Amino acid sequence: MSTITLNHEEAKQYAINKLVGAGLIEAHAEKVAEILIHADLRNVNSHGVLRTEHYVNRLKAGGINPNANITFNQTAPTTGIVDGDNGFGHVIGDFAIEKAIQMAKENGIGMVTVMNSSHCGALSYFVQKAAEANLIGIAMSHTDKIVVPFGGKHSFLGTNPIAYGIPAKKHKPFILDMATSTVALGKVLQHKEEGKSIPEGWGVDENGQPVTDPNKVVSLTPFGGPKGYGLSLIVDIFSGLLAGAAFGPHIGKMYDDLDKKRHLGHYFCVFNPTNFVDLETFLARMDQMIDELHESEPAPGYSKVYIPGEIEQQNEESNRVNGITIAKSVYDYLTD
Ligand SMILES: NC(=O)c1ccc[n+]([C@@H]2O[C@H](COP(=O)([O-])OP(=O)(O)OC[C@H]3O[C@@H](n4cnc5c(N)ncnc54)[C@H](O)[C@@H]3O)[C@@H](O)[C@H]2O)c1
């Protein structure tokens, strides 16, 4: 694949131009582009500016509200519901995590469900915000079906990601951000393009049988068998059912029905560690845990034991200086 490396601010401006050109209001385009660049800086390119073309197509077809009026209904001192008015999930998610952070600062915890949203990108962005405020953040989003339930033949669940952000003091925050499928569909497609077989367990055919030929993959598998399946359902219950949104097979398609609003749900929870433990003690103990993990001896074939989020944080540090690397085809689209 031909790639190009460019400054992240330049790439951000290209994405803003495309989104505004498709009718999105400037303030929302800024936030969407910021979160796409957050992903590209971390080398999570699957959720970076690569997605701009799809968003533009959906905007143009009428499947996303370009001028959403995002509202908040606070249902208790620590809970509330965000209605995203079918705008961009990135903007709606950012609005929701800010509400959760505010409630956590005032009342110890803030829990927010989101309805009438759309694809919100990399969840790490939202939980990192909480961790940077010395709070603990949790985020979940359901997505349309591509993953089989454990023991099932046909897809029912989305890749349903879940993320946790936890602050430390001398170290960067712990950021676990993971889809609940064994791998993202993009990884299967990449093997297909490169003519390589995939490891058994990544995907199944139309009969629910594991396959190693990427051309035969119809659905993905949940990670860790019944455990990942259970966690994926939790994501769908918290960000779907609890948010008054659809579940599993009833969720609006990402890449079909571009003219239809998706009415997606998300779930955010932020809480203050000081409601349980002295902050300085907690941060120092997080640092100690990270130090001890770093000191633990790597197994053969590994150079180091990493903390969740650490590799992405190292990528970000380097990419801020050296630029982000994206597919040439994506660059051509953005600059066309
Ligand atoms: N919004 C949506 O609808 C949606 C849906 C699916 C995925 N996503 C996003 O896709 C992105 C990628 O998800 P993914 O599951 O492919 O991520 P991944 O498999 O690349 O990483 C999952 C987690 O494992 C950690 N990790 C990886 N290698 C590690 C190592 N050697 N040591 C310690 N930790 C390590 C990462 O830091 C990360 O926290 C995420 O940002 C996710 O939010 C979003």
JSON list of C-alpha atoms in Angstrom, two decimals, residues 137-248:
[
{"chain": "A", "resi": 137, "resn": "GLY", "atom": "CA", "xyz": [-13.55, 7.18, 32.74]},
{"chain": "A", "resi": 138, "resn": "ILE", "atom": "CA", "xyz": [-15.46, 4.34, 31.09]},
{"chain": "A", "resi": 139, "resn": "ALA", "atom": "CA", "xyz": [-16.96, 4.48, 27.59]},
{"chain": "A", "resi": 140, "resn": "MET", "atom": "CA", "xyz": [-18.94, 2.01, 25.50]},
{"chain": "A", "resi": 141, "resn": "SER", "atom": "CA", "xyz": [-20.61, 2.11, 22.12]},
{"chain": "A", "resi": 142, "resn": "HIS", "atom": "CA", "xyz": [-22.69, -0.46, 20.31]},
{"chain": "A", "resi": 143, "resn": "THR", "atom": "CA", "xyz": [-22.30, -0.87, 16.53]},
{"chain": "A", "resi": 144, "resn": "ASP", "atom": "CA", "xyz": [-24.14, -2.72, 13.76]},
{"chain": "A", "resi": 145, "resn": "LYS", "atom": "CA", "xyz": [-23.91, -6.49, 13.47]},
{"chain": "A", "resi": 146, "resn": "ILE", "atom": "CA", "xyz": [-20.82, -8.28, 12.16]},
{"chain": "A", "resi": 147, "resn": "VAL", "atom": "CA", "xyz": [-19.93, -10.56, 15.12]},
{"chain": "A", "resi": 148, "resn": "VAL", "atom": "CA", "xyz": [-21.51, -13.98, 15.84]},
{"chain": "A", "resi": 149, "resn": "PRO", "atom": "CA", "xyz": [-22.83, -14.69, 19.34]},
{"chain": "A", "resi": 150, "resn": "PHE", "atom": "CA", "xyz": [-20.77, -17.52, 20.93]},
{"chain": "A", "resi": 151, "resn": "GLY", "atom": "CA", "xyz": [-22.07, -20.79, 19.48]},
{"chain": "A", "resi": 152, "resn": "GLY", "atom": "CA", "xyz": [-24.12, -18.99, 16.83]},
{"chain": "A", "resi": 153, "resn": "LYS", "atom": "CA", "xyz": [-23.98, -19.31, 13.04]},
{"chain": "A", "resi": 154, "resn": "HIS", "atom": "CA", "xyz": [-24.90, -15.76, 12.01]},
{"chain": "A", "resi": 155, "resn": "SER", "atom": "CA", "xyz": [-23.80, -12.30, 13.13]},
{"chain": "A", "resi": 156, "resn": "PHE", "atom": "CA", "xyz": [-25.89, -10.57, 15.79]},
{"chain": "A", "resi": 157, "resn": "LEU", "atom": "CA", "xyz": [-23.56, -8.16, 17.59]},
{"chain": "A", "resi": 158, "resn": "GLY", "atom": "CA", "xyz": [-21.32, -5.29, 16.52]},
{"chain": "A", "resi": 159, "resn": "THR", "atom": "CA", "xyz": [-17.63, -4.92, 17.31]},
{"chain": "A", "resi": 160, "resn": "ASN", "atom": "CA", "xyz": [-18.95, -3.13, 20.45]},
{"chain": "A", "resi": 161, "resn": "PRO", "atom": "CA", "xyz": [-15.89, -1.36, 21.88]},
{"chain": "A", "resi": 162, "resn": "ILE", "atom": "CA", "xyz": [-15.26, -0.60, 25.53]},
{"chain": "A", "resi": 163, "resn": "ALA", "atom": "CA", "xyz": [-12.64, 1.76, 26.98]},
{"chain": "A", "resi": 164, "resn": "TYR", "atom": "CA", "xyz": [-11.24, 2.66, 30.41]},
{"chain": "A", "resi": 165, "resn": "GLY", "atom": "CA", "xyz": [-9.03, 5.64, 31.23]},
{"chain": "A", "resi": 166, "resn": "ILE", "atom": "CA", "xyz": [-7.25, 5.77, 34.59]},
{"chain": "A", "resi": 167, "resn": "PRO", "atom": "CA", "xyz": [-4.82, 8.49, 35.70]},
{"chain": "A", "resi": 168, "resn": "ALA", "atom": "CA", "xyz": [-1.28, 7.99, 37.00]},
{"chain": "A", "resi": 169, "resn": "LYS", "atom": "CA", "xyz": [1.18, 10.68, 38.07]},
{"chain": "A", "resi": 170, "resn": "LYS", "atom": "CA", "xyz": [4.62, 10.30, 36.49]},
{"chain": "A", "resi": 171, "resn": "HIS", "atom": "CA", "xyz": [3.29, 7.95, 33.82]},
{"chain": "A", "resi": 172, "resn": "LYS", "atom": "CA", "xyz": [0.73, 8.69, 31.13]},
{"chain": "A", "resi": 173, "resn": "PRO", "atom": "CA", "xyz": [-2.78, 7.42, 31.90]},
{"chain": "A", "resi": 174, "resn": "PHE", "atom": "CA", "xyz": [-3.72, 3.77, 31.56]},
{"chain": "A", "resi": 175, "resn": "ILE", "atom": "CA", "xyz": [-5.95, 3.66, 28.47]},
{"chain": "A", "resi": 176, "resn": "LEU", "atom": "CA", "xyz": [-7.54, 0.32, 27.61]},
{"chain": "A", "resi": 177, "resn": "ASP", "atom": "CA", "xyz": [-9.56, 0.78, 24.42]},
{"chain": "A", "resi": 178, "resn": "MET", "atom": "CA", "xyz": [-10.70, -2.36, 22.67]},
{"chain": "A", "resi": 179, "resn": "ALA", "atom": "CA", "xyz": [-13.33, -3.73, 20.36]},
{"chain": "A", "resi": 180, "resn": "THR", "atom": "CA", "xyz": [-14.93, -6.92, 21.72]},
{"chain": "A", "resi": 181, "resn": "SER", "atom": "CA", "xyz": [-14.39, -8.79, 18.43]},
{"chain": "A", "resi": 182, "resn": "THR", "atom": "CA", "xyz": [-11.20, -10.87, 18.16]},
{"chain": "A", "resi": 183, "resn": "VAL", "atom": "CA", "xyz": [-9.95, -8.46, 15.49]},
{"chain": "A", "resi": 184, "resn": "ALA", "atom": "CA", "xyz": [-11.37, -5.55, 13.55]},
{"chain": "A", "resi": 185, "resn": "LEU", "atom": "CA", "xyz": [-12.85, -6.32, 10.12]},
{"chain": "A", "resi": 186, "resn": "GLY", "atom": "CA", "xyz": [-10.13, -4.06, 8.69]},
{"chain": "A", "resi": 187, "resn": "LYS", "atom": "CA", "xyz": [-7.48, -6.61, 9.70]},
{"chain": "A", "resi": 188, "resn": "VAL", "atom": "CA", "xyz": [-9.29, -9.37, 7.76]},
{"chain": "A", "resi": 189, "resn": "LEU", "atom": "CA", "xyz": [-9.63, -7.07, 4.73]},
{"chain": "A", "resi": 190, "resn": "GLN", "atom": "CA", "xyz": [-5.93, -6.23, 4.93]},
{"chain": "A", "resi": 191, "resn": "HIS", "atom": "CA", "xyz": [-4.98, -9.94, 4.80]},
{"chain": "A", "resi": 192, "resn": "LYS", "atom": "CA", "xyz": [-7.37, -10.37, 1.86]},
{"chain": "A", "resi": 193, "resn": "GLU", "atom": "CA", "xyz": [-5.68, -7.54, -0.01]},
{"chain": "A", "resi": 194, "resn": "GLU", "atom": "CA", "xyz": [-2.23, -8.96, 0.70]},
{"chain": "A", "resi": 195, "resn": "GLY", "atom": "CA", "xyz": [-3.29, -12.50, -0.31]},
{"chain": "A", "resi": 196, "resn": "LYS", "atom": "CA", "xyz": [-2.44, -13.87, 3.15]},
{"chain": "A", "resi": 197, "resn": "SER", "atom": "CA", "xyz": [-4.43, -16.41, 5.18]},
{"chain": "A", "resi": 198, "resn": "ILE", "atom": "CA", "xyz": [-5.77, -15.38, 8.59]},
{"chain": "A", "resi": 199, "resn": "PRO", "atom": "CA", "xyz": [-5.20, -17.23, 11.86]},
{"chain": "A", "resi": 200, "resn": "GLU", "atom": "CA", "xyz": [-8.02, -19.59, 12.84]},
{"chain": "A", "resi": 201, "resn": "GLY", "atom": "CA", "xyz": [-10.46, -17.91, 15.21]},
{"chain": "A", "resi": 202, "resn": "TRP", "atom": "CA", "xyz": [-10.66, -14.47, 13.61]},
{"chain": "A", "resi": 203, "resn": "GLY", "atom": "CA", "xyz": [-13.67, -15.12, 11.37]},
{"chain": "A", "resi": 204, "resn": "VAL", "atom": "CA", "xyz": [-16.32, -17.64, 10.29]},
{"chain": "A", "resi": 205, "resn": "ASP", "atom": "CA", "xyz": [-18.10, -18.49, 7.02]},
{"chain": "A", "resi": 206, "resn": "GLU", "atom": "CA", "xyz": [-21.86, -18.44, 6.34]},
{"chain": "A", "resi": 207, "resn": "ASN", "atom": "CA", "xyz": [-22.22, -21.68, 8.37]},
{"chain": "A", "resi": 208, "resn": "GLY", "atom": "CA", "xyz": [-20.47, -20.28, 11.42]},
{"chain": "A", "resi": 209, "resn": "GLN", "atom": "CA", "xyz": [-17.43, -22.47, 10.66]},
{"chain": "A", "resi": 210, "resn": "PRO", "atom": "CA", "xyz": [-13.96, -21.05, 11.42]},
{"chain": "A", "resi": 211, "resn": "VAL", "atom": "CA", "xyz": [-12.03, -20.20, 8.24]},
{"chain": "A", "resi": 212, "resn": "THR", "atom": "CA", "xyz": [-8.45, -19.20, 7.46]},
{"chain": "A", "resi": 213, "resn": "ASP", "atom": "CA", "xyz": [-9.21, -17.91, 3.94]},
{"chain": "A", "resi": 214, "resn": "PRO", "atom": "CA", "xyz": [-10.07, -14.21, 4.39]},
{"chain": "A", "resi": 215, "resn": "ASN", "atom": "CA", "xyz": [-12.25, -14.35, 1.22]},
{"chain": "A", "resi": 216, "resn": "LYS", "atom": "CA", "xyz": [-14.62, -16.73, 3.01]},
{"chain": "A", "resi": 217, "resn": "VAL", "atom": "CA", "xyz": [-15.14, -14.57, 6.11]},
{"chain": "A", "resi": 218, "resn": "VAL", "atom": "CA", "xyz": [-18.79, -13.58, 6.54]},
{"chain": "A", "resi": 219, "resn": "SER", "atom": "CA", "xyz": [-18.74, -12.71, 10.26]},
{"chain": "A", "resi": 220, "resn": "LEU", "atom": "CA", "xyz": [-16.19, -12.04, 12.97]},
{"chain": "A", "resi": 221, "resn": "THR", "atom": "CA", "xyz": [-15.92, -13.84, 16.32]},
{"chain": "A", "resi": 222, "resn": "PRO", "atom": "CA", "xyz": [-16.09, -12.32, 19.80]},
{"chain": "A", "resi": 223, "resn": "PHE", "atom": "CA", "xyz": [-12.67, -12.30, 21.53]},
{"chain": "A", "resi": 224, "resn": "GLY", "atom": "CA", "xyz": [-12.13, -14.96, 24.19]},
{"chain": "A", "resi": 225, "resn": "GLY", "atom": "CA", "xyz": [-15.16, -17.12, 23.27]},
{"chain": "A", "resi": 226, "resn": "PRO", "atom": "CA", "xyz": [-18.10, -16.82, 25.68]},
{"chain": "A", "resi": 227, "resn": "LYS", "atom": "CA", "xyz": [-16.31, -14.19, 27.79]},
{"chain": "A", "resi": 228, "resn": "GLY", "atom": "CA", "xyz": [-15.92, -11.68, 24.97]},
{"chain": "A", "resi": 229, "resn": "TYR", "atom": "CA", "xyz": [-19.44, -12.56, 23.82]},
{"chain": "A", "resi": 230, "resn": "GLY", "atom": "CA", "xyz": [-20.77, -11.71, 27.27]},
{"chain": "A", "resi": 231, "resn": "LEU", "atom": "CA", "xyz": [-18.85, -8.44, 27.40]},
{"chain": "A", "resi": 232, "resn": "SER", "atom": "CA", "xyz": [-20.11, -7.51, 23.94]},
{"chain": "A", "resi": 233, "resn": "LEU", "atom": "CA", "xyz": [-23.67, -8.03, 25.17]},
{"chain": "A", "resi": 234, "resn": "ILE", "atom": "CA", "xyz": [-22.93, -5.83, 28.19]},
{"chain": "A", "resi": 235, "resn": "VAL", "atom": "CA", "xyz": [-21.87, -3.07, 25.78]},
{"chain": "A", "resi": 236, "resn": "ASP", "atom": "CA", "xyz": [-25.08, -3.51, 23.80]},
{"chain": "A", "resi": 237, "resn": "ILE", "atom": "CA", "xyz": [-27.18, -3.48, 27.00]},
{"chain": "A", "resi": 238, "resn": "PHE", "atom": "CA", "xyz": [-25.46, -0.37, 28.47]},
{"chain": "A", "resi": 239, "resn": "SER", "atom": "CA", "xyz": [-25.16, 1.68, 25.28]},
{"chain": "A", "resi": 240, "resn": "GLY", "atom": "CA", "xyz": [-28.23, 0.26, 23.54]},
{"chain": "A", "resi": 241, "resn": "LEU", "atom": "CA", "xyz": [-31.02, -0.86, 25.85]},
{"chain": "A", "resi": 242, "resn": "LEU", "atom": "CA", "xyz": [-30.17, 1.48, 28.73]},
{"chain": "A", "resi": 243, "resn": "ALA", "atom": "CA", "xyz": [-29.93, 4.38, 26.26]},
{"chain": "A", "resi": 244, "resn": "GLY", "atom": "CA", "xyz": [-33.32, 3.60, 24.76]},
{"chain": "A", "resi": 245, "resn": "ALA", "atom": "CA", "xyz": [-31.58, 2.66, 21.49]},
{"chain": "A", "resi": 246, "resn": "ALA", "atom": "CA", "xyz": [-31.79, -0.49, 19.35]},
{"chain": "A", "resi": 247, "resn": "PHE", "atom": "CA", "xyz": [-29.73, -3.64, 19.93]},
{"chain": "A", "resi": 248, "resn": "GLY", "atom": "CA", "xyz": [-27.75, -6.09, 17.77]}
]
